[in-house]
Amino acid sequence: QITLKESGPTLVKPTQTLTLTCTFSGFSITTSGVGVGWIRQPPGGALEWLGIIYWDDDKRYRPSLMTRLTISRDTSKNQVVLTMTNMDPVDTGTYYCAHRRGGSSRDFDYWGQGSLVTVSS
Amino acid sequence: AIQLTQTPSSLSASVGDRVTITCRASQGISSALAWYQQKPGKAPKLLIYDASNLERGVPSRFSGSGSGTDFTLTISSLQPEDFATYYCQHFRSFPYTFGQGTKLEIK
């Protein structure tokens, strides 16, 4: 059974760096084709794809956030970490991590419960 | 970046109705499209992958169709638990953008 869970601060001050951890079980991130993605959602807003890290440690980012965003992994701990620098109130929202299954399909079939992050002084 | 436009943005319907939501891509994406359902305070749930494949465990009243630029999600007979917001997402090229969502409400 695949599960993912996000953890990290609920409140971040403007200009600070956000670090969120996605702890997962039920799969290995080193299995060919597998990935873990990050998606966020502002309050009352739509989903926004942020980036993804793959089984081979390849990473892809949303172009508009590329200079602020880093996704890394710790295979020994079954964790993926999202780091976003220079946080702004517009970055307030719920942050999700999700499992990208291997094979030819590239959708997100399992999601974490989400972590609400508020950016405010 | 490829843009996805969902129509309508909101929809009122009754239990038992047949409902169709459309997702249009700004350029061809073959069949690299998924549909998700999201209820308030919950994570999205995968319904359809590769444009027309029903995810395991999802009721057969949900179906997806389309390829290229035009896609549809159809719910054949609305049930009370189907009232939610629906999103499409493409996987053709990075960034893997989502549509803006369609909120399905009870009439």
PDB file of C-alpha atoms in Angstrom:
ATOM      1  CA  GLN A   1       0.000   0.000   0.000  1.00  0.00           C
ATOM      2  CA  ILE A   2       1.426   3.326  -1.107  1.00  0.00           C
ATOM      3  CA  THR A   3       1.227   6.256   1.291  1.00  0.00           C
ATOM      4  CA  LEU A   4       2.782   9.711   1.285  1.00  0.00           C
ATOM      5  CA  LYS A   5       2.757  12.371   3.972  1.00  0.00           C
ATOM      6  CA  GLU A   6       3.989  15.937   3.906  1.00  0.00           C
ATOM      7  CA  SER A   7       5.550  17.595   6.947  1.00  0.00           C
ATOM      8  CA  GLY A   8       7.038  20.968   7.681  1.00  0.00           C
ATOM      9  CA  PRO A   9       6.249  24.415   9.066  1.00  0.00           C
ATOM     10  CA  THR A  10       2.752  25.818   8.929  1.00  0.00           C
ATOM     11  CA  LEU A  11       3.927  29.430   9.116  1.00  0.00           C
ATOM     12  CA  VAL A  12       6.827  31.021   7.269  1.00  0.00           C
ATOM     13  CA  LYS A  13       7.876  34.665   7.227  1.00  0.00           C
ATOM     14  CA  PRO A  14       8.357  36.546   3.961  1.00  0.00           C
ATOM     15  CA  THR A  15      11.870  36.105   2.497  1.00  0.00           C
ATOM     16  CA  GLN A  16      12.441  32.938   4.519  1.00  0.00           C
ATOM     17  CA  THR A  17      13.104  29.503   3.030  1.00  0.00           C
ATOM     18  CA  LEU A  18      10.454  26.789   3.150  1.00  0.00           C
ATOM     19  CA  THR A  19      11.501  23.173   3.606  1.00  0.00           C
ATOM     20  CA  LEU A  20       8.867  20.478   3.260  1.00  0.00           C
ATOM     21  CA  THR A  21       9.483  16.764   3.600  1.00  0.00           C
ATOM     22  CA  CYS A  22       7.475  14.061   1.887  1.00  0.00           C
ATOM     23  CA  THR A  23       7.830  10.734   3.685  1.00  0.00           C
ATOM     24  CA  PHE A  24       6.539   7.797   1.702  1.00  0.00           C
ATOM     25  CA  SER A  25       6.082   4.056   1.982  1.00  0.00           C
ATOM     26  CA  GLY A  26       4.978   1.197  -0.231  1.00  0.00           C
ATOM     27  CA  PHE A  27       7.349   1.933  -3.102  1.00  0.00           C
ATOM     28  CA  SER A  28      10.972   2.628  -3.854  1.00  0.00           C
ATOM     29  CA  ILE A  29      11.925   5.861  -5.523  1.00  0.00           C
ATOM     30  CA  THR A  30      14.770   4.016  -7.245  1.00  0.00           C
ATOM     31  CA  THR A  31      12.375   1.754  -9.155  1.00  0.00           C
ATOM     32  CA  SER A  32      12.541   2.522 -12.849  1.00  0.00           C
ATOM     33  CA  GLY A  33       9.893   5.000 -13.966  1.00  0.00           C
ATOM     34  CA  VAL A  34       8.841   6.079 -10.505  1.00  0.00           C
ATOM     35  CA  GLY A  35       8.779   9.708  -9.447  1.00  0.00           C
ATOM     36  CA  VAL A  36       7.556  11.963  -6.659  1.00  0.00           C
ATOM     37  CA  GLY A  37       6.034  15.264  -7.607  1.00  0.00           C
ATOM     38  CA  TRP A  38       5.062  18.422  -5.758  1.00  0.00           C
ATOM     39  CA  ILE A  39       1.849  20.300  -6.394  1.00  0.00           C
ATOM     40  CA  ARG A  40       0.426  23.278  -4.535  1.00  0.00           C
ATOM     41  CA  GLN A  41      -2.962  24.935  -4.256  1.00  0.00           C
ATOM     42  CA  PRO A  42      -3.680  28.466  -2.997  1.00  0.00           C
ATOM     43  CA  PRO A  43      -6.730  28.860  -0.768  1.00  0.00           C
ATOM     44  CA  GLY A  44      -9.792  28.523  -2.973  1.00  0.00           C
ATOM     45  CA  GLY A  45      -7.587  28.203  -6.064  1.00  0.00           C
ATOM     46  CA  ALA A  46      -6.492  25.694  -8.639  1.00  0.00           C
ATOM     47  CA  LEU A  47      -3.770  23.079  -8.542  1.00  0.00           C
ATOM     48  CA  GLU A  48      -0.294  24.136  -9.667  1.00  0.00           C
ATOM     49  CA  TRP A  49       2.427  21.676 -10.662  1.00  0.00           C
ATOM     50  CA  LEU A  50       5.754  22.632  -9.052  1.00  0.00           C
ATOM     51  CA  GLY A  51       8.204  19.921 -10.001  1.00  0.00           C
ATOM     52  CA  ILE A  52       9.198  16.292  -9.859  1.00  0.00           C
ATOM     53  CA  ILE A  53      12.135  14.041  -9.004  1.00  0.00           C
ATOM     54  CA  TYR A  54      12.590  10.707 -10.749  1.00  0.00           C
ATOM     55  CA  TRP A  55      14.014   7.291  -9.993  1.00  0.00           C
ATOM     56  CA  ASP A  56      17.285   8.255 -11.672  1.00  0.00           C
ATOM     57  CA  ASP A  57      17.542  11.527  -9.695  1.00  0.00           C
ATOM     58  CA  ASP A  58      16.513  13.603 -12.695  1.00  0.00           C
ATOM     59  CA  LYS A  59      14.562  16.672 -11.634  1.00  0.00           C
ATOM     60  CA  ARG A  60      12.224  19.015 -13.457  1.00  0.00           C
ATOM     61  CA  TYR A  61      10.832  22.304 -12.231  1.00  0.00           C
ATOM     62  CA  ARG A  62       8.148  24.799 -13.077  1.00  0.00           C
ATOM     63  CA  PRO A  63      10.045  27.391 -15.119  1.00  0.00           C
ATOM     64  CA  SER A  64       8.664  30.380 -13.218  1.00  0.00           C
ATOM     65  CA  LEU A  65       9.942  28.895  -9.939  1.00  0.00           C
ATOM     66  CA  MET A  66      13.170  27.328 -11.147  1.00  0.00           C
ATOM     67  CA  THR A  67      15.432  29.860  -9.438  1.00  0.00           C
ATOM     68  CA  ARG A  68      13.703  29.334  -6.067  1.00  0.00           C
ATOM     69  CA  LEU A  69      12.905  25.656  -6.039  1.00  0.00           C
ATOM     70  CA  THR A  70      14.976  22.568  -5.246  1.00  0.00           C
ATOM     71  CA  ILE A  71      13.734  19.004  -4.966  1.00  0.00           C
ATOM     72  CA  SER A  72      16.002  16.363  -3.476  1.00  0.00           C
ATOM     73  CA  ARG A  73      15.682  12.891  -2.081  1.00  0.00           C
ATOM     74  CA  ASP A  74      17.034  10.673   0.666  1.00  0.00           C
ATOM     75  CA  THR A  75      16.598   7.111  -0.536  1.00  0.00           C
ATOM     76  CA  SER A  76      17.664   5.621   2.803  1.00  0.00           C
ATOM     77  CA  LYS A  77      14.851   7.459   4.595  1.00  0.00           C
ATOM     78  CA  ASN A  78      12.226   7.179   1.833  1.00  0.00           C
ATOM     79  CA  GLN A  79      11.923  10.937   1.749  1.00  0.00           C
ATOM     80  CA  VAL A  80      11.723  13.667  -0.851  1.00  0.00           C
ATOM     81  CA  VAL A  81      12.425  17.245   0.199  1.00  0.00           C
ATOM     82  CA  LEU A  82      11.135  20.440  -1.360  1.00  0.00           C
ATOM     83  CA  THR A  83      13.012  23.657  -0.666  1.00  0.00           C
ATOM     84  CA  MET A  84      11.641  27.005  -1.784  1.00  0.00           C
ATOM     85  CA  THR A  85      13.583  30.172  -1.120  1.00  0.00           C
ATOM     86  CA  ASN A  86      12.456  33.775  -0.725  1.00  0.00           C
ATOM     87  CA  MET A  87       8.913  32.940   0.290  1.00  0.00           C
ATOM     88  CA  ASP A  88       6.182  35.499  -0.373  1.00  0.00           C
ATOM     89  CA  PRO A  89       2.552  35.744   0.791  1.00  0.00           C
ATOM     90  CA  VAL A  90       1.446  34.612  -2.700  1.00  0.00           C
ATOM     91  CA  ASP A  91       3.127  31.266  -1.937  1.00  0.00           C
ATOM     92  CA  THR A  92       0.529  30.599   0.754  1.00  0.00           C
ATOM     93  CA  GLY A  93      -1.365  27.399   0.116  1.00  0.00           C
ATOM     94  CA  THR A  94      -1.555  23.663   0.557  1.00  0.00           C
ATOM     95  CA  TYR A  95       1.459  21.744  -0.694  1.00  0.00           C
ATOM     96  CA  TYR A  96       1.014  18.150  -1.846  1.00  0.00           C
ATOM     97  CA  CYS A  97       3.475  15.455  -2.766  1.00  0.00           C
ATOM     98  CA  ALA A  98       2.314  12.691  -5.062  1.00  0.00           C
ATOM     99  CA  HIS A  99       3.532   9.379  -6.501  1.00  0.00           C
ATOM    100  CA  ARG A 100       4.126   9.120 -10.219  1.00  0.00           C
ATOM    101  CA  ARG A 101       3.821   5.529 -11.194  1.00  0.00           C
ATOM    102  CA  GLY A 102       6.273   3.838 -13.428  1.00  0.00           C
ATOM    103  CA  GLY A 103       5.508   2.549 -16.874  1.00  0.00           C
ATOM    104  CA  SER A 104       4.088   4.514 -19.749  1.00  0.00           C
ATOM    105  CA  SER A 105       1.549   6.461 -17.667  1.00  0.00           C
ATOM    106  CA  ARG A 106       2.798   9.640 -16.021  1.00  0.00           C
ATOM    107  CA  ASP A 107      -0.112  10.612 -13.809  1.00  0.00           C
ATOM    108  CA  PHE A 108      -0.112  10.951 -10.024  1.00  0.00           C
ATOM    109  CA  ASP A 109      -1.973   7.960  -8.637  1.00  0.00           C
ATOM    110  CA  TYR A 110      -1.344   8.484  -4.923  1.00  0.00           C
ATOM    111  CA  TRP A 111      -1.279  11.793  -3.064  1.00  0.00           C
ATOM    112  CA  GLY A 112      -0.328  12.926   0.394  1.00  0.00           C
ATOM    113  CA  GLN A 113      -2.906  14.650   2.569  1.00  0.00           C
ATOM    114  CA  GLY A 114      -1.318  18.047   1.970  1.00  0.00           C
ATOM    115  CA  SER A 115       0.478  20.537   4.185  1.00  0.00           C
ATOM    116  CA  LEU A 116      -0.925  24.038   4.615  1.00  0.00           C
ATOM    117  CA  VAL A 117       1.751  26.712   4.548  1.00  0.00           C
ATOM    118  CA  THR A 118       0.978  30.329   5.395  1.00  0.00           C
ATOM    119  CA  VAL A 119       3.449  33.061   4.515  1.00  0.00           C
ATOM    120  CA  SER A 120       2.991  36.022   6.789  1.00  0.00           C
ATOM    121  CA  SER A 121       5.036  38.316   8.974  1.00  0.00           C
TER     122      SER A 121
ATOM    123  CA  ALA B   1       4.007  25.990 -21.725  1.00  0.00           C
ATOM    124  CA  ILE B   2       0.900  24.084 -22.711  1.00  0.00           C
ATOM    125  CA  GLN B   3      -2.267  25.644 -21.303  1.00  0.00           C
ATOM    126  CA  LEU B   4      -5.380  23.663 -20.410  1.00  0.00           C
ATOM    127  CA  THR B   5      -8.772  25.327 -20.492  1.00  0.00           C
ATOM    128  CA  GLN B   6     -11.675  23.621 -18.764  1.00  0.00           C
ATOM    129  CA  THR B   7     -15.293  24.391 -19.529  1.00  0.00           C
ATOM    130  CA  PRO B   8     -17.498  25.123 -17.809  1.00  0.00           C
ATOM    131  CA  SER B   9     -15.794  26.566 -14.725  1.00  0.00           C
ATOM    132  CA  SER B  10     -18.853  25.674 -12.675  1.00  0.00           C
ATOM    133  CA  LEU B  11     -21.892  23.530 -13.247  1.00  0.00           C
ATOM    134  CA  SER B  12     -25.134  22.863 -11.404  1.00  0.00           C
ATOM    135  CA  ALA B  13     -26.732  19.471 -11.890  1.00  0.00           C
ATOM    136  CA  SER B  14     -29.068  17.019 -10.224  1.00  0.00           C
ATOM    137  CA  VAL B  15     -28.595  13.477  -9.017  1.00  0.00           C
ATOM    138  CA  GLY B  16     -29.069  11.152 -11.956  1.00  0.00           C
ATOM    139  CA  ASP B  17     -28.009  13.711 -14.576  1.00  0.00           C
ATOM    140  CA  ARG B  18     -25.424  13.017 -17.251  1.00  0.00           C
ATOM    141  CA  VAL B  19     -22.617  15.559 -17.069  1.00  0.00           C
ATOM    142  CA  THR B  20     -19.765  16.357 -19.423  1.00  0.00           C
ATOM    143  CA  ILE B  21     -16.710  18.500 -18.650  1.00  0.00           C
ATOM    144  CA  THR B  22     -14.361  19.604 -21.403  1.00  0.00           C
ATOM    145  CA  CYS B  23     -10.612  20.211 -21.290  1.00  0.00           C
ATOM    146  CA  ARG B  24      -8.914  21.859 -24.259  1.00  0.00           C
ATOM    147  CA  ALA B  25      -5.132  21.961 -24.664  1.00  0.00           C
ATOM    148  CA  SER B  26      -3.351  24.868 -26.334  1.00  0.00           C
ATOM    149  CA  GLN B  27      -1.436  22.382 -28.474  1.00  0.00           C
ATOM    150  CA  GLY B  28      -1.638  18.692 -29.182  1.00  0.00           C
ATOM    151  CA  ILE B  29      -0.851  16.399 -26.275  1.00  0.00           C
ATOM    152  CA  SER B  30      -1.750  13.030 -27.789  1.00  0.00           C
ATOM    153  CA  SER B  31      -3.437  11.084 -24.961  1.00  0.00           C
ATOM    154  CA  ALA B  32      -1.232  12.371 -22.155  1.00  0.00           C
ATOM    155  CA  LEU B  33      -4.068  13.614 -19.968  1.00  0.00           C
ATOM    156  CA  ALA B  34      -5.485  12.695 -16.571  1.00  0.00           C
ATOM    157  CA  TRP B  35      -8.630  13.701 -14.696  1.00  0.00           C
ATOM    158  CA  TYR B  36      -8.824  14.178 -10.929  1.00  0.00           C
ATOM    159  CA  GLN B  37     -11.647  14.711  -8.485  1.00  0.00           C
ATOM    160  CA  GLN B  38     -11.127  16.888  -5.422  1.00  0.00           C
ATOM    161  CA  LYS B  39     -13.458  17.331  -2.480  1.00  0.00           C
ATOM    162  CA  PRO B  40     -13.110  20.215   0.001  1.00  0.00           C
ATOM    163  CA  GLY B  41     -10.171  19.780   2.355  1.00  0.00           C
ATOM    164  CA  LYS B  42      -9.010  16.616   0.595  1.00  0.00           C
ATOM    165  CA  ALA B  43      -6.238  15.691  -1.803  1.00  0.00           C
ATOM    166  CA  PRO B  44      -7.117  15.126  -5.461  1.00  0.00           C
ATOM    167  CA  LYS B  45      -8.068  11.610  -6.482  1.00  0.00           C
ATOM    168  CA  LEU B  46      -7.101  10.132  -9.834  1.00  0.00           C
ATOM    169  CA  LEU B  47     -10.121   9.122 -11.929  1.00  0.00           C
ATOM    170  CA  ILE B  48      -8.895   8.737 -15.511  1.00  0.00           C
ATOM    171  CA  TYR B  49      -5.385   8.328 -16.928  1.00  0.00           C
ATOM    172  CA  ASP B  50      -4.075   8.377 -20.477  1.00  0.00           C
ATOM    173  CA  ALA B  51      -7.245  10.241 -21.465  1.00  0.00           C
ATOM    174  CA  SER B  52      -9.616   7.276 -21.394  1.00  0.00           C
ATOM    175  CA  ASN B  53      -8.429   4.660 -18.904  1.00  0.00           C
ATOM    176  CA  LEU B  54     -10.444   4.248 -15.733  1.00  0.00           C
ATOM    177  CA  GLU B  55      -8.281   4.089 -12.622  1.00  0.00           C
ATOM    178  CA  ARG B  56      -8.883   0.927 -10.590  1.00  0.00           C
ATOM    179  CA  GLY B  57     -11.549   1.331  -7.978  1.00  0.00           C
ATOM    180  CA  VAL B  58     -13.240   4.255  -9.742  1.00  0.00           C
ATOM    181  CA  PRO B  59     -16.928   3.685 -10.563  1.00  0.00           C
ATOM    182  CA  SER B  60     -17.727   2.898 -14.174  1.00  0.00           C
ATOM    183  CA  ARG B  61     -20.093   5.896 -14.434  1.00  0.00           C
ATOM    184  CA  PHE B  62     -16.925   7.950 -14.983  1.00  0.00           C
ATOM    185  CA  SER B  63     -15.431   7.901 -18.451  1.00  0.00           C
ATOM    186  CA  GLY B  64     -12.906   9.908 -20.408  1.00  0.00           C
ATOM    187  CA  SER B  65     -12.364  10.445 -24.099  1.00  0.00           C
ATOM    188  CA  GLY B  66     -10.369  12.505 -26.548  1.00  0.00           C
ATOM    189  CA  SER B  67      -6.911  12.929 -27.963  1.00  0.00           C
ATOM    190  CA  GLY B  68      -4.867  15.725 -29.435  1.00  0.00           C
ATOM    191  CA  THR B  69      -6.341  18.948 -28.062  1.00  0.00           C
ATOM    192  CA  ASP B  70      -9.909  18.140 -27.000  1.00  0.00           C
ATOM    193  CA  PHE B  71     -10.881  15.921 -24.089  1.00  0.00           C
ATOM    194  CA  THR B  72     -14.009  15.164 -22.119  1.00  0.00           C
ATOM    195  CA  LEU B  73     -14.861  13.703 -18.738  1.00  0.00           C
ATOM    196  CA  THR B  74     -18.359  12.261 -18.556  1.00  0.00           C
ATOM    197  CA  ILE B  75     -20.314  11.154 -15.516  1.00  0.00           C
ATOM    198  CA  SER B  76     -23.173   9.051 -16.822  1.00  0.00           C
ATOM    199  CA  SER B  77     -25.501   9.310 -13.811  1.00  0.00           C
ATOM    200  CA  LEU B  78     -24.531  11.718 -11.060  1.00  0.00           C
ATOM    201  CA  GLN B  79     -24.450  10.403  -7.541  1.00  0.00           C
ATOM    202  CA  PRO B  80     -24.463  12.552  -4.379  1.00  0.00           C
ATOM    203  CA  GLU B  81     -20.787  11.783  -3.740  1.00  0.00           C
ATOM    204  CA  ASP B  82     -19.786  13.131  -7.174  1.00  0.00           C
ATOM    205  CA  PHE B  83     -20.326  16.763  -6.248  1.00  0.00           C
ATOM    206  CA  ALA B  84     -16.767  18.049  -6.164  1.00  0.00           C
ATOM    207  CA  THR B  85     -14.225  19.966  -8.248  1.00  0.00           C
ATOM    208  CA  TYR B  86     -12.667  18.260 -11.248  1.00  0.00           C
ATOM    209  CA  TYR B  87      -9.257  18.993 -12.774  1.00  0.00           C
ATOM    210  CA  CYS B  88      -7.505  17.859 -15.911  1.00  0.00           C
ATOM    211  CA  GLN B  89      -3.699  17.649 -16.123  1.00  0.00           C
ATOM    212  CA  HIS B  90      -1.462  17.017 -19.116  1.00  0.00           C
ATOM    213  CA  PHE B  91       1.811  15.092 -19.228  1.00  0.00           C
ATOM    214  CA  ARG B  92       3.024  15.950 -22.704  1.00  0.00           C
ATOM    215  CA  SER B  93       5.906  18.248 -21.786  1.00  0.00           C
ATOM    216  CA  PHE B  94       7.138  20.168 -18.774  1.00  0.00           C
ATOM    217  CA  PRO B  95       5.573  21.881 -16.897  1.00  0.00           C
ATOM    218  CA  TYR B  96       2.750  19.395 -16.374  1.00  0.00           C
ATOM    219  CA  THR B  97       0.023  21.999 -15.975  1.00  0.00           C
ATOM    220  CA  PHE B  98      -3.495  21.586 -14.634  1.00  0.00           C
ATOM    221  CA  GLY B  99      -6.707  23.091 -15.885  1.00  0.00           C
ATOM    222  CA  GLN B 100      -8.360  25.736 -13.739  1.00  0.00           C
ATOM    223  CA  GLY B 101     -10.964  23.311 -12.424  1.00  0.00           C
ATOM    224  CA  THR B 102     -14.692  22.717 -12.822  1.00  0.00           C
ATOM    225  CA  LYS B 103     -16.851  22.925  -9.716  1.00  0.00           C
ATOM    226  CA  LEU B 104     -19.833  20.604  -9.871  1.00  0.00           C
ATOM    227  CA  GLU B 105     -22.619  21.691  -7.567  1.00  0.00           C
ATOM    228  CA  ILE B 106     -26.001  20.330  -6.623  1.00  0.00           C
ATOM    229  CA  LYS B 107     -28.940  21.994  -8.355  1.00  0.00           C
TER     230      LYS B 107
END
